[in-house]
Short mmCIF file of N, CA and C in Angstrom, two decimals:
data_model
loop_
_atom_site.label_atom_id
_atom_site.label_comp_id
_atom_site.label_asym_id
_atom_site.label_seq_id
_atom_site.Cartn_x
_atom_site.Cartn_y
_atom_site.Cartn_z
N UNK A 1 87.77 102.57 99.32
CA UNK A 1 88.85 103.24 99.98
C UNK A 1 89.46 104.26 99.02
N UNK A 2 89.63 105.46 99.49
CA UNK A 2 90.30 106.50 98.72
C UNK A 2 91.77 106.54 99.11
N UNK A 3 92.63 106.77 98.12
CA UNK A 3 94.07 106.80 98.36
C UNK A 3 94.67 108.10 97.85
N UNK A 4 95.75 108.52 98.48
CA UNK A 4 96.46 109.70 98.02
C UNK A 4 97.38 109.39 96.84
N UNK A 5 97.58 108.12 96.55
CA UNK A 5 98.45 107.73 95.43
C UNK A 5 97.76 108.12 94.12
N UNK A 6 98.40 109.00 93.36
CA UNK A 6 97.82 109.53 92.12
C UNK A 6 97.76 108.51 91.01
N UNK A 7 98.73 107.63 90.95
CA UNK A 7 98.82 106.70 89.82
C UNK A 7 98.20 105.36 90.19
N UNK A 8 96.98 105.16 89.68
CA UNK A 8 96.22 103.94 89.92
C UNK A 8 95.85 103.36 88.56
N UNK A 9 96.56 102.29 88.18
CA UNK A 9 96.46 101.76 86.83
C UNK A 9 95.80 100.38 86.83
N UNK A 10 94.59 100.25 86.27
CA UNK A 10 93.93 98.95 86.23
C UNK A 10 94.58 98.02 85.21
N UNK A 11 94.57 96.73 85.54
CA UNK A 11 95.13 95.76 84.62
C UNK A 11 94.78 94.34 85.03
N UNK A 12 95.38 93.39 84.31
CA UNK A 12 95.14 91.97 84.54
C UNK A 12 96.48 91.26 84.66
N UNK A 13 96.61 90.39 85.65
CA UNK A 13 97.85 89.64 85.84
C UNK A 13 98.03 88.65 84.70
N UNK A 14 99.25 88.66 84.13
CA UNK A 14 99.58 87.72 83.05
C UNK A 14 100.58 86.66 83.50
N UNK A 15 101.30 86.92 84.60
CA UNK A 15 102.27 85.94 85.10
C UNK A 15 102.68 86.28 86.52
N UNK A 16 102.86 85.24 87.32
CA UNK A 16 103.39 85.38 88.68
C UNK A 16 104.59 84.45 88.78
N UNK A 17 105.76 85.02 89.11
CA UNK A 17 106.98 84.22 89.24
C UNK A 17 107.46 84.31 90.68
N UNK A 18 107.21 83.25 91.47
CA UNK A 18 107.61 83.30 92.87
C UNK A 18 109.10 83.03 93.06
N UNK A 19 109.65 83.64 94.11
CA UNK A 19 111.03 83.38 94.53
C UNK A 19 111.00 82.98 95.99
N UNK A 20 112.15 83.03 96.65
CA UNK A 20 112.23 82.65 98.06
C UNK A 20 111.41 83.59 98.95
N UNK A 21 111.56 84.90 98.75
CA UNK A 21 110.89 85.89 99.58
C UNK A 21 110.04 86.84 98.75
N UNK A 22 110.49 87.14 97.55
CA UNK A 22 109.81 88.08 96.67
C UNK A 22 109.26 87.34 95.45
N UNK A 23 108.32 87.98 94.79
CA UNK A 23 107.77 87.46 93.54
C UNK A 23 107.68 88.61 92.54
N UNK A 24 107.79 88.29 91.27
CA UNK A 24 107.50 89.29 90.25
C UNK A 24 106.12 88.96 89.69
N UNK A 25 105.36 90.03 89.48
CA UNK A 25 104.01 89.89 88.95
C UNK A 25 103.92 90.77 87.72
N UNK A 26 103.63 90.15 86.57
CA UNK A 26 103.47 90.91 85.33
C UNK A 26 101.99 91.23 85.16
N UNK A 27 101.75 92.49 84.81
CA UNK A 27 100.37 92.99 84.67
C UNK A 27 100.23 93.61 83.29
N UNK A 28 99.16 93.23 82.57
CA UNK A 28 98.82 93.88 81.30
C UNK A 28 97.87 95.01 81.65
N UNK A 29 98.31 96.25 81.39
CA UNK A 29 97.50 97.42 81.70
C UNK A 29 96.38 97.60 80.69
N UNK A 30 95.39 98.40 81.04
CA UNK A 30 94.23 98.62 80.18
C UNK A 30 94.63 99.12 78.79
N UNK A 31 95.72 99.88 78.69
CA UNK A 31 96.18 100.39 77.41
C UNK A 31 97.04 99.41 76.63
N UNK A 32 97.26 98.20 77.19
CA UNK A 32 98.03 97.18 76.50
C UNK A 32 99.49 97.09 76.93
N UNK A 33 99.99 98.08 77.69
CA UNK A 33 101.38 98.04 78.13
C UNK A 33 101.56 96.96 79.20
N UNK A 34 102.79 96.52 79.34
CA UNK A 34 103.14 95.54 80.37
C UNK A 34 103.84 96.27 81.51
N UNK A 35 103.49 95.90 82.73
CA UNK A 35 104.08 96.49 83.93
C UNK A 35 104.50 95.34 84.83
N UNK A 36 105.67 95.44 85.45
CA UNK A 36 106.15 94.42 86.38
C UNK A 36 106.18 94.99 87.78
N UNK A 37 105.63 94.23 88.73
CA UNK A 37 105.68 94.58 90.15
C UNK A 37 106.51 93.53 90.86
N UNK A 38 107.39 93.95 91.75
CA UNK A 38 108.15 93.03 92.60
C UNK A 38 107.60 93.21 94.01
N UNK A 39 106.88 92.21 94.49
CA UNK A 39 106.24 92.29 95.81
C UNK A 39 106.60 91.04 96.61
N UNK A 40 106.31 91.07 97.90
CA UNK A 40 106.66 89.91 98.72
C UNK A 40 105.82 88.71 98.33
N UNK A 41 106.40 87.54 98.50
CA UNK A 41 105.68 86.30 98.25
C UNK A 41 104.49 86.20 99.20
N UNK A 42 104.67 86.70 100.42
CA UNK A 42 103.57 86.71 101.39
C UNK A 42 102.38 87.52 100.87
N UNK A 43 102.65 88.67 100.24
CA UNK A 43 101.58 89.49 99.68
C UNK A 43 100.86 88.75 98.54
N UNK A 44 101.62 88.06 97.70
CA UNK A 44 101.02 87.29 96.61
C UNK A 44 100.06 86.25 97.19
N UNK A 45 100.53 85.56 98.23
CA UNK A 45 99.71 84.52 98.84
C UNK A 45 98.50 85.11 99.57
N UNK A 46 98.71 86.19 100.35
CA UNK A 46 97.61 86.82 101.10
C UNK A 46 96.51 87.32 100.17
N UNK A 47 96.91 87.88 99.02
CA UNK A 47 95.94 88.41 98.06
C UNK A 47 95.41 87.34 97.12
N UNK A 48 96.04 86.17 97.13
CA UNK A 48 95.62 85.10 96.23
C UNK A 48 95.83 85.47 94.77
N UNK A 49 96.95 86.12 94.45
CA UNK A 49 97.20 86.59 93.09
C UNK A 49 97.58 85.45 92.16
N UNK A 50 96.85 85.35 91.06
CA UNK A 50 97.12 84.35 90.03
C UNK A 50 96.86 84.96 88.66
N UNK A 51 97.31 84.27 87.63
CA UNK A 51 97.07 84.72 86.25
C UNK A 51 95.58 84.98 86.05
N UNK A 52 95.28 86.07 85.39
CA UNK A 52 93.90 86.40 85.07
C UNK A 52 93.21 87.28 86.09
N UNK A 53 93.80 87.44 87.29
CA UNK A 53 93.20 88.32 88.30
C UNK A 53 93.23 89.77 87.84
N UNK A 54 92.13 90.49 88.09
CA UNK A 54 92.10 91.93 87.87
C UNK A 54 92.76 92.60 89.07
N UNK A 55 93.67 93.53 88.80
CA UNK A 55 94.38 94.26 89.85
C UNK A 55 94.48 95.73 89.47
N UNK A 56 94.84 96.53 90.46
CA UNK A 56 95.19 97.93 90.21
C UNK A 56 96.62 98.11 90.65
N UNK A 57 97.47 98.59 89.75
CA UNK A 57 98.86 98.89 90.07
C UNK A 57 98.90 100.31 90.64
N UNK A 58 99.59 100.46 91.76
CA UNK A 58 99.68 101.75 92.45
C UNK A 58 101.12 102.21 92.49
N UNK A 59 101.36 103.47 92.06
CA UNK A 59 102.71 104.02 92.04
C UNK A 59 102.65 105.46 92.52
N UNK A 60 103.42 105.77 93.57
CA UNK A 60 103.49 107.15 94.03
C UNK A 60 104.14 108.02 92.96
N UNK A 61 103.67 109.25 92.84
CA UNK A 61 104.20 110.18 91.83
C UNK A 61 105.69 110.45 92.03
N UNK A 62 106.15 110.40 93.27
CA UNK A 62 107.56 110.65 93.55
C UNK A 62 108.46 109.48 93.15
N UNK A 63 107.87 108.35 92.77
CA UNK A 63 108.65 107.17 92.40
C UNK A 63 108.75 106.99 90.89
N UNK A 64 108.31 107.99 90.14
CA UNK A 64 108.40 107.93 88.68
C UNK A 64 109.47 108.90 88.21
N UNK A 65 110.43 108.38 87.44
CA UNK A 65 111.44 109.21 86.81
C UNK A 65 111.06 109.37 85.35
N UNK A 66 111.59 110.40 84.72
CA UNK A 66 111.26 110.64 83.31
C UNK A 66 112.51 110.69 82.45
N UNK A 67 112.37 110.20 81.23
CA UNK A 67 113.42 110.29 80.22
C UNK A 67 112.75 110.80 78.94
N UNK A 68 113.54 111.33 78.04
CA UNK A 68 112.98 111.84 76.79
C UNK A 68 113.01 110.81 75.67
N UNK A 69 113.53 109.60 75.97
CA UNK A 69 113.56 108.50 75.00
C UNK A 69 113.73 107.20 75.76
N UNK A 70 113.34 106.07 75.16
CA UNK A 70 113.58 104.78 75.82
C UNK A 70 115.07 104.61 76.11
N UNK A 71 115.37 103.89 77.18
CA UNK A 71 116.76 103.70 77.59
C UNK A 71 117.10 102.22 77.55
N UNK A 72 118.18 101.89 76.84
CA UNK A 72 118.67 100.51 76.77
C UNK A 72 119.65 100.27 77.92
N UNK A 73 119.80 99.00 78.31
CA UNK A 73 120.80 98.65 79.30
C UNK A 73 120.50 99.20 80.68
N UNK A 74 119.25 99.14 81.08
CA UNK A 74 118.82 99.72 82.35
C UNK A 74 118.09 98.65 83.15
N UNK A 75 118.32 98.61 84.45
CA UNK A 75 117.66 97.59 85.27
C UNK A 75 116.20 97.91 85.57
N UNK A 76 115.78 99.13 85.34
CA UNK A 76 114.38 99.50 85.59
C UNK A 76 113.50 98.75 84.59
N UNK A 77 112.60 97.92 85.10
CA UNK A 77 111.77 97.05 84.26
C UNK A 77 110.67 97.78 83.51
N UNK A 78 110.15 98.85 84.09
CA UNK A 78 108.97 99.49 83.52
C UNK A 78 109.33 100.80 82.83
N UNK A 79 109.11 100.82 81.52
CA UNK A 79 109.31 102.03 80.72
C UNK A 79 108.02 102.25 79.92
N UNK A 80 107.22 103.22 80.37
CA UNK A 80 105.94 103.49 79.72
C UNK A 80 106.04 104.77 78.89
N UNK A 81 105.90 104.67 77.57
CA UNK A 81 105.97 105.86 76.72
C UNK A 81 104.70 106.69 76.86
N UNK A 82 104.87 107.99 76.73
CA UNK A 82 103.72 108.89 76.80
C UNK A 82 104.11 110.27 76.31
N UNK A 83 103.20 111.21 76.57
CA UNK A 83 103.40 112.59 76.16
C UNK A 83 103.04 113.49 77.33
N UNK A 84 103.87 114.51 77.56
CA UNK A 84 103.57 115.47 78.62
C UNK A 84 102.26 116.17 78.28
N UNK A 85 101.31 116.13 79.23
CA UNK A 85 100.03 116.80 78.99
C UNK A 85 99.86 118.04 79.87
N UNK A 86 100.76 118.23 80.84
CA UNK A 86 100.70 119.42 81.68
C UNK A 86 101.82 119.43 82.70
N UNK A 87 102.20 120.62 83.13
CA UNK A 87 103.25 120.78 84.15
C UNK A 87 102.82 121.88 85.11
N UNK A 88 102.94 121.60 86.41
CA UNK A 88 102.74 122.62 87.45
C UNK A 88 104.06 122.72 88.21
N UNK A 89 104.65 123.91 88.24
CA UNK A 89 105.94 124.07 88.89
C UNK A 89 105.83 124.89 90.16
N UNK A 90 106.69 124.56 91.10
CA UNK A 90 106.83 125.32 92.33
C UNK A 90 108.26 125.81 92.41
N UNK A 91 108.66 126.20 93.60
CA UNK A 91 110.01 126.72 93.78
C UNK A 91 111.09 125.70 93.49
N UNK A 92 110.90 124.46 93.93
CA UNK A 92 111.92 123.44 93.77
C UNK A 92 111.45 122.23 92.98
N UNK A 93 110.16 121.94 93.03
CA UNK A 93 109.63 120.72 92.44
C UNK A 93 108.59 121.03 91.37
N UNK A 94 108.31 120.01 90.55
CA UNK A 94 107.30 120.14 89.51
C UNK A 94 106.47 118.87 89.46
N UNK A 95 105.20 119.02 89.15
CA UNK A 95 104.30 117.90 88.94
C UNK A 95 104.05 117.82 87.44
N UNK A 96 104.41 116.68 86.85
CA UNK A 96 104.30 116.51 85.41
C UNK A 96 103.22 115.47 85.11
N UNK A 97 102.22 115.87 84.36
CA UNK A 97 101.16 114.95 83.93
C UNK A 97 101.58 114.35 82.60
N UNK A 98 101.39 113.02 82.49
CA UNK A 98 101.78 112.30 81.29
C UNK A 98 100.60 111.49 80.78
N UNK A 99 100.27 111.66 79.51
CA UNK A 99 99.24 110.85 78.87
C UNK A 99 99.92 109.64 78.25
N UNK A 100 99.51 108.44 78.69
CA UNK A 100 100.02 107.20 78.10
C UNK A 100 98.83 106.48 77.47
N UNK A 101 99.11 105.43 76.74
CA UNK A 101 98.04 104.66 76.11
C UNK A 101 97.11 104.11 77.19
N UNK A 102 95.89 104.61 77.23
CA UNK A 102 94.88 104.11 78.15
C UNK A 102 94.97 104.59 79.58
N UNK A 103 95.90 105.49 79.90
CA UNK A 103 96.04 105.94 81.29
C UNK A 103 96.71 107.31 81.35
N UNK A 104 96.62 107.89 82.52
CA UNK A 104 97.30 109.15 82.80
C UNK A 104 98.19 108.92 84.01
N UNK A 105 99.40 109.44 83.96
CA UNK A 105 100.35 109.32 85.07
C UNK A 105 100.72 110.70 85.57
N UNK A 106 101.15 110.77 86.81
CA UNK A 106 101.71 111.99 87.38
C UNK A 106 103.08 111.64 87.94
N UNK A 107 104.08 112.43 87.57
CA UNK A 107 105.44 112.27 88.10
C UNK A 107 105.82 113.56 88.80
N UNK A 108 106.41 113.46 89.97
CA UNK A 108 106.93 114.62 90.67
C UNK A 108 108.45 114.57 90.57
N UNK A 109 109.02 115.57 89.91
CA UNK A 109 110.47 115.64 89.71
C UNK A 109 110.93 117.06 90.06
N UNK A 110 112.22 117.28 90.07
CA UNK A 110 112.70 118.62 90.39
C UNK A 110 112.37 119.58 89.26
N UNK A 111 112.23 120.82 89.63
CA UNK A 111 111.98 121.87 88.62
C UNK A 111 113.16 121.95 87.65
N UNK A 112 114.38 121.79 88.20
CA UNK A 112 115.57 121.82 87.34
C UNK A 112 115.53 120.71 86.29
N UNK A 113 115.01 119.54 86.65
CA UNK A 113 114.92 118.44 85.69
C UNK A 113 113.98 118.79 84.56
N UNK A 114 112.87 119.49 84.85
CA UNK A 114 111.95 119.87 83.77
C UNK A 114 112.64 120.81 82.79
N UNK A 115 113.50 121.68 83.32
CA UNK A 115 114.25 122.60 82.46
C UNK A 115 115.31 121.85 81.66
N UNK A 116 116.08 120.98 82.34
CA UNK A 116 117.14 120.23 81.67
C UNK A 116 116.60 119.34 80.56
N UNK A 117 115.40 118.77 80.78
CA UNK A 117 114.79 117.89 79.77
C UNK A 117 113.93 118.65 78.77
N UNK A 118 113.81 119.96 78.95
CA UNK A 118 112.99 120.82 78.08
C UNK A 118 111.56 120.30 77.99
N UNK A 119 110.99 119.97 79.16
CA UNK A 119 109.63 119.44 79.18
C UNK A 119 108.60 120.53 79.03
N UNK A 120 107.61 120.25 78.23
CA UNK A 120 106.45 121.13 78.04
C UNK A 120 105.35 120.27 77.44
N UNK A 121 104.10 120.74 77.49
CA UNK A 121 103.03 119.94 76.91
C UNK A 121 103.32 119.56 75.45
N UNK A 122 103.08 118.28 75.15
CA UNK A 122 103.32 117.77 73.80
C UNK A 122 104.64 117.05 73.63
N UNK A 123 105.55 117.21 74.59
CA UNK A 123 106.87 116.57 74.48
C UNK A 123 106.74 115.08 74.83
N UNK A 124 107.27 114.20 73.97
CA UNK A 124 107.25 112.77 74.29
C UNK A 124 108.22 112.45 75.43
N UNK A 125 107.79 111.57 76.33
CA UNK A 125 108.62 111.13 77.45
C UNK A 125 108.42 109.64 77.68
N UNK A 126 109.28 109.08 78.50
CA UNK A 126 109.14 107.69 78.95
C UNK A 126 109.14 107.73 80.47
N UNK A 127 108.09 107.19 81.07
CA UNK A 127 108.00 107.10 82.52
C UNK A 127 108.75 105.84 82.95
N UNK A 128 109.71 106.02 83.85
CA UNK A 128 110.53 104.92 84.34
C UNK A 128 110.12 104.59 85.77
N UNK A 129 109.76 103.31 86.00
CA UNK A 129 109.26 102.90 87.31
C UNK A 129 109.94 101.59 87.71
N UNK A 130 110.67 101.61 88.82
CA UNK A 130 111.27 100.37 89.32
C UNK A 130 110.16 99.41 89.74
N UNK A 131 110.36 98.13 89.47
CA UNK A 131 109.36 97.11 89.83
C UNK A 131 109.09 97.09 91.33
N UNK A 132 110.08 97.40 92.13
CA UNK A 132 109.92 97.40 93.59
C UNK A 132 109.06 98.57 94.08
N UNK A 133 108.79 99.52 93.22
CA UNK A 133 107.98 100.69 93.60
C UNK A 133 106.52 100.56 93.17
N UNK A 134 106.16 99.40 92.62
CA UNK A 134 104.78 99.15 92.19
C UNK A 134 104.09 98.28 93.23
N UNK A 135 103.00 98.80 93.80
CA UNK A 135 102.16 98.01 94.72
C UNK A 135 100.95 97.53 93.94
N UNK A 136 100.35 96.44 94.40
CA UNK A 136 99.18 95.90 93.72
C UNK A 136 98.01 95.78 94.69
N UNK A 137 96.84 96.14 94.20
CA UNK A 137 95.58 95.96 94.95
C UNK A 137 94.71 95.05 94.11
N UNK A 138 94.14 94.05 94.73
CA UNK A 138 93.26 93.14 94.00
C UNK A 138 91.92 93.82 93.80
N UNK A 139 91.42 93.79 92.56
CA UNK A 139 90.16 94.46 92.24
C UNK A 139 88.98 93.64 92.73
#
């Protein structure tokens, strides 16, 4: 199956913590980073997700925010460090490519944000992804 979601990150489940309706699933990405997904308990059960399962984490480019340094005191669980590897700008929006350890990400942010953050190739950034915005596909 081909998907329009640009960010498809392979990894392995390291922990599943079930709740009443939702579960958190920790995934070790190919580059060694940790990613947390918050998905329904029904999805965990339907996919049969357990420790050691190979999965692909899926994140829409519009669901990634960028910072120029790690941020303390933030509820966003996923902070992936990387470096800007390219920017394509339009009238209002920009597509920012980020090289991270073992993966490439794409974030779509406003053009004004790229200016305010002084983004250009080579600039270090941190990709911020809410756990609720991470979907999982079983490999």
